PDB file of C-alpha atoms in Angstrom:
ATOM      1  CA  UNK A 250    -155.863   0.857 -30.429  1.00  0.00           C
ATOM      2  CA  UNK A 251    -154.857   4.359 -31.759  1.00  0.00           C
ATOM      3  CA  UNK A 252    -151.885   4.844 -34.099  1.00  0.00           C
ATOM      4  CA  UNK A 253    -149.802   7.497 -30.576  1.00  0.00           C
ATOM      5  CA  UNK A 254    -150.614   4.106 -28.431  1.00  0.00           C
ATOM      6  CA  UNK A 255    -149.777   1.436 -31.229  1.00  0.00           C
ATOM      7  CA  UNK A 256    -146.120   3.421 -31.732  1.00  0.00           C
ATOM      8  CA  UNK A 257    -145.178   3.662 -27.807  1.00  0.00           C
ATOM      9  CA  UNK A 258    -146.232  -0.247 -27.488  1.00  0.00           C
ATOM     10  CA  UNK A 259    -143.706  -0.803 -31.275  1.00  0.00           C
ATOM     11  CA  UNK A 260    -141.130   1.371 -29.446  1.00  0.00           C
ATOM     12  CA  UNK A 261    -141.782  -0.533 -25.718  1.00  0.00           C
ATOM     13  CA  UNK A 262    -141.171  -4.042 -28.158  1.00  0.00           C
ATOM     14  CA  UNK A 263    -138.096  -2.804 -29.754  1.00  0.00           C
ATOM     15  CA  UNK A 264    -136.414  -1.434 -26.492  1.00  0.00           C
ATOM     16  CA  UNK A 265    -136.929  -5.233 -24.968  1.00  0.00           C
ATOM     17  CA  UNK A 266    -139.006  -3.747 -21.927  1.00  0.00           C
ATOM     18  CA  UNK A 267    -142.270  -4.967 -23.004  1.00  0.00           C
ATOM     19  CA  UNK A 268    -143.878  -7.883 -21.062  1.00  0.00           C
ATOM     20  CA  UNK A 269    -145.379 -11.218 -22.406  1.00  0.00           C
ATOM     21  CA  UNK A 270    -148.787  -9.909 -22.076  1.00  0.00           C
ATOM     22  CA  UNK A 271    -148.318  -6.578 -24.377  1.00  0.00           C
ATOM     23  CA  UNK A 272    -146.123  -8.276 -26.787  1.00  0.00           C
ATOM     24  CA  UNK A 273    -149.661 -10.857 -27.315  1.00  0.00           C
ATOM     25  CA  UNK A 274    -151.713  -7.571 -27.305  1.00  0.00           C
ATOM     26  CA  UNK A 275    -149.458  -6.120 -29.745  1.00  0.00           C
ATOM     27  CA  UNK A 276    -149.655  -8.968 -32.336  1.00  0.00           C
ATOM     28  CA  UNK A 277    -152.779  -9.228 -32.503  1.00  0.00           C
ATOM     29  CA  UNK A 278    -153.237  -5.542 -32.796  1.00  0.00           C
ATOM     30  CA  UNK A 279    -151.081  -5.575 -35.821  1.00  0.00           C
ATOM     31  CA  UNK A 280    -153.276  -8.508 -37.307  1.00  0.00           C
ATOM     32  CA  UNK A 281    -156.408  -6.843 -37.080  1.00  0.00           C
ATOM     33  CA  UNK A 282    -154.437  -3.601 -38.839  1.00  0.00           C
ATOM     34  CA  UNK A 283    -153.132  -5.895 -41.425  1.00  0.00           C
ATOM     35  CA  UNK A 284    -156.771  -7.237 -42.139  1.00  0.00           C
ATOM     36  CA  UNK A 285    -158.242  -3.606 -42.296  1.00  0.00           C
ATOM     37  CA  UNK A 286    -155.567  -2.350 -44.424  1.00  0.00           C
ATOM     38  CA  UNK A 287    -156.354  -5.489 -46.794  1.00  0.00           C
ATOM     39  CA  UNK A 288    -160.132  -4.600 -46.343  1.00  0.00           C
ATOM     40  CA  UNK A 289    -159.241  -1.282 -47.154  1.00  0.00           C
ATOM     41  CA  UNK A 290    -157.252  -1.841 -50.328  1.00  0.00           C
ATOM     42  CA  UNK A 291    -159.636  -4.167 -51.744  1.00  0.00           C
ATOM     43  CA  UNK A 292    -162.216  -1.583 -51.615  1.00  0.00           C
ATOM     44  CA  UNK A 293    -160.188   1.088 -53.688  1.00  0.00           C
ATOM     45  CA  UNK A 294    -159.487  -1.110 -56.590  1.00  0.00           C
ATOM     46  CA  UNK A 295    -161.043   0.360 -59.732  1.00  0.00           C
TER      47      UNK A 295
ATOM     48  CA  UNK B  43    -149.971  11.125   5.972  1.00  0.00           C
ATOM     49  CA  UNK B  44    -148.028   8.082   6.140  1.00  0.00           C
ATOM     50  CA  UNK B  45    -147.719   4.824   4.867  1.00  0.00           C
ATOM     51  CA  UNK B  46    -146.961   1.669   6.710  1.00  0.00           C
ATOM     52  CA  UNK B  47    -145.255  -0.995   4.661  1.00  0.00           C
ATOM     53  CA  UNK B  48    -147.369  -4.288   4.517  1.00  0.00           C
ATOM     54  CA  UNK B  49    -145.356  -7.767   4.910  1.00  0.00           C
ATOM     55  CA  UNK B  50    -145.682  -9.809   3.092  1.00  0.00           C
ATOM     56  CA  UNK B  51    -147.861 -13.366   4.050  1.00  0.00           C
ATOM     57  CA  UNK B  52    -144.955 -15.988   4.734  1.00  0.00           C
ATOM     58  CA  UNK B  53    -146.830 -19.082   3.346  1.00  0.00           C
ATOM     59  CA  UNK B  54    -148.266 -17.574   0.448  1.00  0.00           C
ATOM     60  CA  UNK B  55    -147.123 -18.624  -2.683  1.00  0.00           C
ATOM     61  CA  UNK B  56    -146.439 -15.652  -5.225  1.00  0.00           C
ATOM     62  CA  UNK B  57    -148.992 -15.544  -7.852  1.00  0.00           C
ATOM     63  CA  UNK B  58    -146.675 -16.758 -10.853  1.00  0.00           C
ATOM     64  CA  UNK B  59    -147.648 -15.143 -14.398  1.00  0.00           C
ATOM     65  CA  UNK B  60    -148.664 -17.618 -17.013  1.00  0.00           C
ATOM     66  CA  UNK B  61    -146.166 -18.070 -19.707  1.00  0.00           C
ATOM     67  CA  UNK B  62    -147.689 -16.750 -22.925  1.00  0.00           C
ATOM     68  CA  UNK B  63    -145.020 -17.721 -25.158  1.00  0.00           C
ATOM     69  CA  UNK B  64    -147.214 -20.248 -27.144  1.00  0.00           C
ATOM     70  CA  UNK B  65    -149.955 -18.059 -26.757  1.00  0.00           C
ATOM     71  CA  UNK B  66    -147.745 -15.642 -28.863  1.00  0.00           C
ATOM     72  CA  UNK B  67    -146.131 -18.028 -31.334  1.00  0.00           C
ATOM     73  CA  UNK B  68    -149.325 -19.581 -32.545  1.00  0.00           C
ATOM     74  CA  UNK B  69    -150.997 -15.426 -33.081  1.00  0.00           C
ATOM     75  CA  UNK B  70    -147.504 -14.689 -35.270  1.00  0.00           C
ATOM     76  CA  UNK B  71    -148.245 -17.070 -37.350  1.00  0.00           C
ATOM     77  CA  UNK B  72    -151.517 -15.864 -37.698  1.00  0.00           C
ATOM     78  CA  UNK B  73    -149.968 -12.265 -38.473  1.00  0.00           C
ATOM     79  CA  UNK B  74    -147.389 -14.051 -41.143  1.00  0.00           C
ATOM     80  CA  UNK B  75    -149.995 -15.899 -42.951  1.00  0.00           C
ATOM     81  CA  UNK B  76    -151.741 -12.481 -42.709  1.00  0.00           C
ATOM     82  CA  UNK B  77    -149.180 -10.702 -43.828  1.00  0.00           C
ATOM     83  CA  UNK B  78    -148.394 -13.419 -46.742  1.00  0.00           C
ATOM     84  CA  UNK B  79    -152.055 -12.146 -47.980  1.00  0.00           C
ATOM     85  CA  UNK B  80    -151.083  -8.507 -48.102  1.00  0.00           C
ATOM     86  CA  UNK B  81    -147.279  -8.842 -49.792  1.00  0.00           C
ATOM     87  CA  UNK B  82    -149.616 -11.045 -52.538  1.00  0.00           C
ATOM     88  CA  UNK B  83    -152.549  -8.203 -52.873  1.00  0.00           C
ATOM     89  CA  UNK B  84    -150.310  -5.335 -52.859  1.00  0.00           C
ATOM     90  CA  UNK B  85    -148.116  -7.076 -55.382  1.00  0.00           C
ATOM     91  CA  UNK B  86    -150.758  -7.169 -57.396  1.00  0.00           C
ATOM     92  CA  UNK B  87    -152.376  -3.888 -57.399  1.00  0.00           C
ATOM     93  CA  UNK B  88    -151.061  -1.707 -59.726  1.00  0.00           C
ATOM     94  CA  UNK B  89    -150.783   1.729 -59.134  1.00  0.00           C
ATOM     95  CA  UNK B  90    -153.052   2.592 -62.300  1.00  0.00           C
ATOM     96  CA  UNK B  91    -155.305   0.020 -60.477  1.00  0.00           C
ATOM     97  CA  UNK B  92    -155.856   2.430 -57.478  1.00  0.00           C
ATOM     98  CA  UNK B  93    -159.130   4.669 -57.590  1.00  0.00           C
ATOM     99  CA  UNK B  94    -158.052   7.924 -57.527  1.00  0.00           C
ATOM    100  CA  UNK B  95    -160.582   9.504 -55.599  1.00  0.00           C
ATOM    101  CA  UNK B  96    -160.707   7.623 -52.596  1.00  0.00           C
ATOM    102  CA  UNK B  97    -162.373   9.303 -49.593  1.00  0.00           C
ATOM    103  CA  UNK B  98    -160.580  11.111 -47.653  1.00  0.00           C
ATOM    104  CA  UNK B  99    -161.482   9.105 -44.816  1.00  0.00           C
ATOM    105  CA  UNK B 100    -160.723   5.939 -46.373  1.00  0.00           C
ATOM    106  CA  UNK B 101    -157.110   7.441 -47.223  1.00  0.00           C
ATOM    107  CA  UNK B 102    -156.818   8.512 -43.564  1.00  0.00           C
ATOM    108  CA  UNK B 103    -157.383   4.835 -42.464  1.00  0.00           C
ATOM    109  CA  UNK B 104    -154.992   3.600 -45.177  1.00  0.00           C
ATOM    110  CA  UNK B 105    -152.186   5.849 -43.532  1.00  0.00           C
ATOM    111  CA  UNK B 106    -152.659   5.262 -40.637  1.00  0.00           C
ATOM    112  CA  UNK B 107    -152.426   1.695 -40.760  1.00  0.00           C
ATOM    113  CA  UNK B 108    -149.494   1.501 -43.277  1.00  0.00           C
ATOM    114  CA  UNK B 109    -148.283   3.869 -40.428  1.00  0.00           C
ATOM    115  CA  UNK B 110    -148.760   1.394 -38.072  1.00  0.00           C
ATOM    116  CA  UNK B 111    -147.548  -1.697 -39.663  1.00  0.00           C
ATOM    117  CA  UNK B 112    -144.402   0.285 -40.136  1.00  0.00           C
ATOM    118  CA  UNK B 113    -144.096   1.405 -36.592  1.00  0.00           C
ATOM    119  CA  UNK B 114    -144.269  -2.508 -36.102  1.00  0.00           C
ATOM    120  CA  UNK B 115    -141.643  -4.129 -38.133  1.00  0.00           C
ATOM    121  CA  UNK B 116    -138.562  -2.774 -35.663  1.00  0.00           C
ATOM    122  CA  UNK B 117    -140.403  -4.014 -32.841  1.00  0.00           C
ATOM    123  CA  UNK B 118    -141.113  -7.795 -34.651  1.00  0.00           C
ATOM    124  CA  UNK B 119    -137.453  -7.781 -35.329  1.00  0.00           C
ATOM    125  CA  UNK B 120    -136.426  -7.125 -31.118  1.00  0.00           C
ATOM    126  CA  UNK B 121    -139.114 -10.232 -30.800  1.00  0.00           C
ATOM    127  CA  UNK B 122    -137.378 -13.733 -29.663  1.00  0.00           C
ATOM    128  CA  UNK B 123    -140.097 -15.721 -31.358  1.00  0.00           C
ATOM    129  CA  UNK B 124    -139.935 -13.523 -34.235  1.00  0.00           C
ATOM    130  CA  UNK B 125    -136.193 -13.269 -34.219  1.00  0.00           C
ATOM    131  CA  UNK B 126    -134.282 -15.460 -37.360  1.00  0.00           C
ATOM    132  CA  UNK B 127    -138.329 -15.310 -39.451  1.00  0.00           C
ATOM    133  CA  UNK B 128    -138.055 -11.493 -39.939  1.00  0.00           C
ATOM    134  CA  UNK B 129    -135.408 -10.065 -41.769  1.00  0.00           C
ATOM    135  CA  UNK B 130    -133.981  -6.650 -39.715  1.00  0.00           C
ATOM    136  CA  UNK B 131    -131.828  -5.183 -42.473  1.00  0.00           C
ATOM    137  CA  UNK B 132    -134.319  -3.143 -44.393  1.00  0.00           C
ATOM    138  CA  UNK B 133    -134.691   0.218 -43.403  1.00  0.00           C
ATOM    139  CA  UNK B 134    -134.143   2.030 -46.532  1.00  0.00           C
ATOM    140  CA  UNK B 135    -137.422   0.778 -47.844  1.00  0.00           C
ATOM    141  CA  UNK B 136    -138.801   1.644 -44.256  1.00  0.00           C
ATOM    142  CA  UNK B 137    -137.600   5.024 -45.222  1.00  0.00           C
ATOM    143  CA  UNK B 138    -138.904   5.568 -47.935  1.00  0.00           C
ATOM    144  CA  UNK B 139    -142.246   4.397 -46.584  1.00  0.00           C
ATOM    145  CA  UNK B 140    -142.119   6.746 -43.968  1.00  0.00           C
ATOM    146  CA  UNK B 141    -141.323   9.856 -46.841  1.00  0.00           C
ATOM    147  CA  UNK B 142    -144.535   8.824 -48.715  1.00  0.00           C
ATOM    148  CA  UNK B 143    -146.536   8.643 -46.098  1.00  0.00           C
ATOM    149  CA  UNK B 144    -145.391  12.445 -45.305  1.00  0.00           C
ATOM    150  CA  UNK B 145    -146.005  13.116 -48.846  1.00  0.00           C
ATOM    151  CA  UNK B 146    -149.555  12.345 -48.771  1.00  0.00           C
ATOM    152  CA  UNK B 147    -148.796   9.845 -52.012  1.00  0.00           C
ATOM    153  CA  UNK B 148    -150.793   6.930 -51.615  1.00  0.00           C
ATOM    154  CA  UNK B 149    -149.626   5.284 -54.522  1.00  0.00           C
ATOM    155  CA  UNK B 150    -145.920   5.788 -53.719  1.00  0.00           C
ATOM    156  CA  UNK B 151    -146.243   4.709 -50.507  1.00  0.00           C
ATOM    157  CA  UNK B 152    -148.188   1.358 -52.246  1.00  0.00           C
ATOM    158  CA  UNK B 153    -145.077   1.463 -54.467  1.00  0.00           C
ATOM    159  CA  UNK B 154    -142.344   1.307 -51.432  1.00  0.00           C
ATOM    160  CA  UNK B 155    -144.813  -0.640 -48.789  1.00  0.00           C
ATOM    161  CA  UNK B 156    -145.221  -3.611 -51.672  1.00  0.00           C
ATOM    162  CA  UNK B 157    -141.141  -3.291 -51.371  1.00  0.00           C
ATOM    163  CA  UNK B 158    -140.714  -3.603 -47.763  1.00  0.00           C
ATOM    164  CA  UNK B 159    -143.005  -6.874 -48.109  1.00  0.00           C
ATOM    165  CA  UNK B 160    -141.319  -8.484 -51.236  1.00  0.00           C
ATOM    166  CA  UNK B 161    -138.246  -7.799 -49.781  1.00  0.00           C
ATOM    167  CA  UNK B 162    -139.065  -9.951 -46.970  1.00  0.00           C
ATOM    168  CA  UNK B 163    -139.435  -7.940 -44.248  1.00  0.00           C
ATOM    169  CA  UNK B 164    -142.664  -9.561 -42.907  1.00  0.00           C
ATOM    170  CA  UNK B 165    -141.990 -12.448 -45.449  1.00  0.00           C
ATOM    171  CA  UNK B 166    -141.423 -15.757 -44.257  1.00  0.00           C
ATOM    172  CA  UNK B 167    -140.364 -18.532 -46.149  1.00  0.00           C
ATOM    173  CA  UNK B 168    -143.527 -21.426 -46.460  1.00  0.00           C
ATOM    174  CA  UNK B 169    -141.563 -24.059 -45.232  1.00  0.00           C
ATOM    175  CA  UNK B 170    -140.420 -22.711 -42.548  1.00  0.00           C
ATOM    176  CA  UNK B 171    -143.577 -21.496 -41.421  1.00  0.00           C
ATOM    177  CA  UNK B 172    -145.464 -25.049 -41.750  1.00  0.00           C
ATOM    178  CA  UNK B 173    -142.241 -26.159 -39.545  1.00  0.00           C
ATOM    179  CA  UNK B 174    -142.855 -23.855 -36.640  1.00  0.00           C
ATOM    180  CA  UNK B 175    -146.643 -23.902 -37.113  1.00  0.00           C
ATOM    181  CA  UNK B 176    -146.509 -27.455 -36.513  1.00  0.00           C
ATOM    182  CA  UNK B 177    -144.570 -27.287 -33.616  1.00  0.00           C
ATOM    183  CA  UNK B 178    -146.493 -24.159 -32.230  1.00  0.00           C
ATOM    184  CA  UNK B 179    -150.294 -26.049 -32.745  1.00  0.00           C
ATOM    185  CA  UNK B 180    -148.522 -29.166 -31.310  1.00  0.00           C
ATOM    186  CA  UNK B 181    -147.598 -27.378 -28.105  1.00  0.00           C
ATOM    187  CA  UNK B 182    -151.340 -25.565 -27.928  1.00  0.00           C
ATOM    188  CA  UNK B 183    -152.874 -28.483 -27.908  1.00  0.00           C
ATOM    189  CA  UNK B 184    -150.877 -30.098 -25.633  1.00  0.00           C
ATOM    190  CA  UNK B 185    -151.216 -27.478 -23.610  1.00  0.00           C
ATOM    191  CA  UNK B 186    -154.864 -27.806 -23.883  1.00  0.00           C
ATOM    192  CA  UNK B 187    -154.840 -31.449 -23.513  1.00  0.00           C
ATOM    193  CA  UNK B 188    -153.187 -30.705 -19.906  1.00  0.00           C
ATOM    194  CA  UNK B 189    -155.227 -28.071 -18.475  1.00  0.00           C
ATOM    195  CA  UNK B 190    -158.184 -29.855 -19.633  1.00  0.00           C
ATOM    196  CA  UNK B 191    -156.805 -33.192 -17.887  1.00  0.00           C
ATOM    197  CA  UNK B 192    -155.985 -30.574 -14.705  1.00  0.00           C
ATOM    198  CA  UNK B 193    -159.607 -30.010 -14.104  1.00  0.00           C
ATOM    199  CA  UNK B 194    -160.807 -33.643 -13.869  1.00  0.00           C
ATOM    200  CA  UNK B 195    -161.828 -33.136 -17.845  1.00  0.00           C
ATOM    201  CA  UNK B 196    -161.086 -36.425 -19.309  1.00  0.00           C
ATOM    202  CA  UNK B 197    -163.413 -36.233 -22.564  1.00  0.00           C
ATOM    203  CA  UNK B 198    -161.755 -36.382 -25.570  1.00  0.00           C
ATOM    204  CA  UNK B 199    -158.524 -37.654 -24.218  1.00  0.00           C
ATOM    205  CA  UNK B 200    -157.735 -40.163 -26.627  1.00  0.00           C
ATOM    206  CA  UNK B 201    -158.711 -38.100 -29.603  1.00  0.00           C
ATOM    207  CA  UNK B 202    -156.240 -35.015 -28.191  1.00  0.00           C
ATOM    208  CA  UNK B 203    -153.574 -37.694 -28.146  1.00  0.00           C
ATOM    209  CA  UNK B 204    -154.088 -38.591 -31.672  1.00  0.00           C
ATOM    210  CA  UNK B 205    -153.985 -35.207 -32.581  1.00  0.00           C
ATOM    211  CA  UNK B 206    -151.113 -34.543 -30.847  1.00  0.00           C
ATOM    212  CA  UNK B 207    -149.319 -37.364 -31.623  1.00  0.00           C
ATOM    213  CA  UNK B 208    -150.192 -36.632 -35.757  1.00  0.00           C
ATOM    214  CA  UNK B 209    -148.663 -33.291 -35.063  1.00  0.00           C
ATOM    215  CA  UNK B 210    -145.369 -34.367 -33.632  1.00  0.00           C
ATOM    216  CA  UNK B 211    -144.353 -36.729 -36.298  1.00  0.00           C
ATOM    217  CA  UNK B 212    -145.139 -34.031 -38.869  1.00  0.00           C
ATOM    218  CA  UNK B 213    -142.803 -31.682 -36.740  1.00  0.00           C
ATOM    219  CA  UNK B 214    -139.008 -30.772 -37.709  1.00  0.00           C
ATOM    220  CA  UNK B 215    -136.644 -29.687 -35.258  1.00  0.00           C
ATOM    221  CA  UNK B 216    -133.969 -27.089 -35.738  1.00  0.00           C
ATOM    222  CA  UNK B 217    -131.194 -29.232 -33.828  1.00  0.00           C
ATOM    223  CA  UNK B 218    -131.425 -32.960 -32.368  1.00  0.00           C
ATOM    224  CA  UNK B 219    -130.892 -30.779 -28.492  1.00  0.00           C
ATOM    225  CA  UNK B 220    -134.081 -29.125 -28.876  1.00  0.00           C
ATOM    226  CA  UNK B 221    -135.569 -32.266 -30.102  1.00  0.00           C
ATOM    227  CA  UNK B 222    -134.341 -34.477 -27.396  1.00  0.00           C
ATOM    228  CA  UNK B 223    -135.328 -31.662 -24.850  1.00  0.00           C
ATOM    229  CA  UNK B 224    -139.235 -31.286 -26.334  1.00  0.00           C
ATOM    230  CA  UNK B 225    -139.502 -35.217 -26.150  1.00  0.00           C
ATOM    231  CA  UNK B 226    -138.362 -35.018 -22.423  1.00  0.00           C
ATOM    232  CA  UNK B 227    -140.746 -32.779 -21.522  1.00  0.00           C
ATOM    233  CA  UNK B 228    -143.838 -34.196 -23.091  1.00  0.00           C
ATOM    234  CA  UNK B 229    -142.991 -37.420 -21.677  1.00  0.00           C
ATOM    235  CA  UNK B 230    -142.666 -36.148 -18.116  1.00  0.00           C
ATOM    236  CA  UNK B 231    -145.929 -34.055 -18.736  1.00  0.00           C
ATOM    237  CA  UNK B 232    -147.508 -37.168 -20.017  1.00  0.00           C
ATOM    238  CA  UNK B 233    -146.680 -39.331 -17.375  1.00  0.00           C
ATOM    239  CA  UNK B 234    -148.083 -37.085 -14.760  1.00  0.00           C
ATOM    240  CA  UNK B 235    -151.764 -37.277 -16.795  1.00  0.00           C
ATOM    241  CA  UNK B 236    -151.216 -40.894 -16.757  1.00  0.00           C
ATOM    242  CA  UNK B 237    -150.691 -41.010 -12.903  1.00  0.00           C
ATOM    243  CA  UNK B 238    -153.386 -38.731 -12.241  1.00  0.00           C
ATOM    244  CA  UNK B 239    -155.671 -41.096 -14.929  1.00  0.00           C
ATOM    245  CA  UNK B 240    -154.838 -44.330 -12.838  1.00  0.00           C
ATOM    246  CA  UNK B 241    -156.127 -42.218  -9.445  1.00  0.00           C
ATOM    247  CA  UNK B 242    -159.536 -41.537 -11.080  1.00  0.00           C
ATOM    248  CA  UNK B 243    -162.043 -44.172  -9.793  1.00  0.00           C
ATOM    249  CA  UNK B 244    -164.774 -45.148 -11.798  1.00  0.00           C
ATOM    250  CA  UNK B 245    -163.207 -44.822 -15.299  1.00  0.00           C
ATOM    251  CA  UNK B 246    -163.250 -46.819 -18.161  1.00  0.00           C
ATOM    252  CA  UNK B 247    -159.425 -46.077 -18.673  1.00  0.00           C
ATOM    253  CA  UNK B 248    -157.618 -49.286 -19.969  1.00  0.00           C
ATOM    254  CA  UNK B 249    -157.817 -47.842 -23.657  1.00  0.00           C
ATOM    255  CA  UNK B 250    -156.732 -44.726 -22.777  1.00  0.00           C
ATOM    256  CA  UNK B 251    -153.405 -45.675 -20.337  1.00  0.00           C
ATOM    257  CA  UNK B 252    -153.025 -48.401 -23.032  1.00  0.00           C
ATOM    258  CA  UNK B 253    -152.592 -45.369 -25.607  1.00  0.00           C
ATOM    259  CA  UNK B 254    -150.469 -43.324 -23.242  1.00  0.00           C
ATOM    260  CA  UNK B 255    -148.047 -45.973 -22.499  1.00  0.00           C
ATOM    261  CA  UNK B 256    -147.592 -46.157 -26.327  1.00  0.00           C
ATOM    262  CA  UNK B 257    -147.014 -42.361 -26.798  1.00  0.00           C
ATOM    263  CA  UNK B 258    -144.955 -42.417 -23.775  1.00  0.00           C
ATOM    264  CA  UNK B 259    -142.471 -45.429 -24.880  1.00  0.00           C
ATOM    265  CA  UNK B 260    -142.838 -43.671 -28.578  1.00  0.00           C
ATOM    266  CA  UNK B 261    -141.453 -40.592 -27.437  1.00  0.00           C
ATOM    267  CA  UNK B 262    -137.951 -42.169 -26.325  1.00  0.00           C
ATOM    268  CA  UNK B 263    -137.046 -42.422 -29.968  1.00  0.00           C
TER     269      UNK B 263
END
């Protein structure tokens, strides 16, 4: 998901509109960003 | 053009939409134990640890999803499940996240992002976490268990009550309501797979009814 989709789903969550379904989607978005990020910063070690 | 409003079908029975809620509960604890991983690496990395010339596309992708995660912390916080395991009262470091990342710094943004996560803004104590994880798997595979049991599936029956019944003794309850209401419902729910066993002809069941009976009376405690 790109980051301009990612922030209206965050800002969807924190206004309490969001359904069951997105809030699942949105998790596990945010997982596979976490793992990336940690893929990422493992690679830029010296 | 105009359009004519369609009634609706008296006897049809509104599709209902399945409740995710465990669905949800058992993928944040994914995302804390994932998140566990990252507070421990970034603690670790010092900022004369960090390459300094990272590609640029690299650094992109490191923004962006520092971005991201940060977008995502006020919307854990307006979570129910996530309510009371994330804590809501750190926006300065969110702050200062956000100026870094409009800085360009990456390793000031490390600096304040390693805050936000030390701080315990996607930090959840262990305990807690093997409390609710507990109760979370023990509700999945319940939940499982039932479906499966739903669609005439009765393999593995008695192992999925072993399982399940390991799980609830290892679970802790945050008041003696909730734990007195999640024993009344797994009863009921275990009943009806015990009725429905008895109704299958041609199965060897007495072990099986023999182990639900115990779970059943077990759960009265």
């Amino acid at each position: 998901m790109n980051e301009e989709d990612f922030k209206m789903l965050s800002d969807k969550i924190a206004a309490g509109t969001a359904t069951q379904e997105e809030i699942l989607l949105f998790i596990k978005e945010l997982n596979a960003t976490i793992k990336n990020l940690r893929n990422n910063l493992n690679s830029i070690k010296k | 053009m105009s359009f004519k409003e369609v009634p609706t079908p008296v006897n049809e029975t509104p599709i209902k939409n399945p409740d995710l809620s465990t669905d949800i509960e058992v993928e944040m604890f994914a995302l804390q134990e994932e998140a566990e991983k990252l507070r421990q690496e970034v603690e670790a990395l010092e900022t004369d640890g960090i390459n300094n010339n990272i590609d640029e596309k690299k650094k992109g992708a490191i923004f962006t999803q520092a971005r991201k995660i940060t977008y995502a912390v006020a919307a854990l916080v307006a979570i129910p499940l996530a309510a009371g395991l994330f804590n809501p009262e750190r926006t300065k470091e969110i702050k200062d996240v956000m100026s870094a990342l409009v800085d360009n710094n990456i390793a000031e943004m490390l600096a304040a992002f390693g805050v936000i996560l030390a701080a315990g803004t996607i930090y959840v104590v262990r305990s807690e976490i093997e409390n609710n994880k507990n109760r979370s798997l023990c509700r999945k595979i319940f939940k499982t268990m039932v479906e499966k049991t739903e669609s005439n599936n009765w393999d593995d029956l008695c192992v999925d009550l072993d399982n399940f019944k390991e799980l609830f003794e290892k679970t802790v309850f945050s008041s003696y309501e909730s734990e007195k209401k999640e024993r009344k419902y797994f009863q009921d729910e275990l009943s009806a797979v015990k009725e429905k066993l008895e109704a299958q002809p041609d199965l060897d069941k007495a072990d099986t009814i023999l182990k639900l009976n115990t779970l059943i009376s077990s759960l009265n405690h």
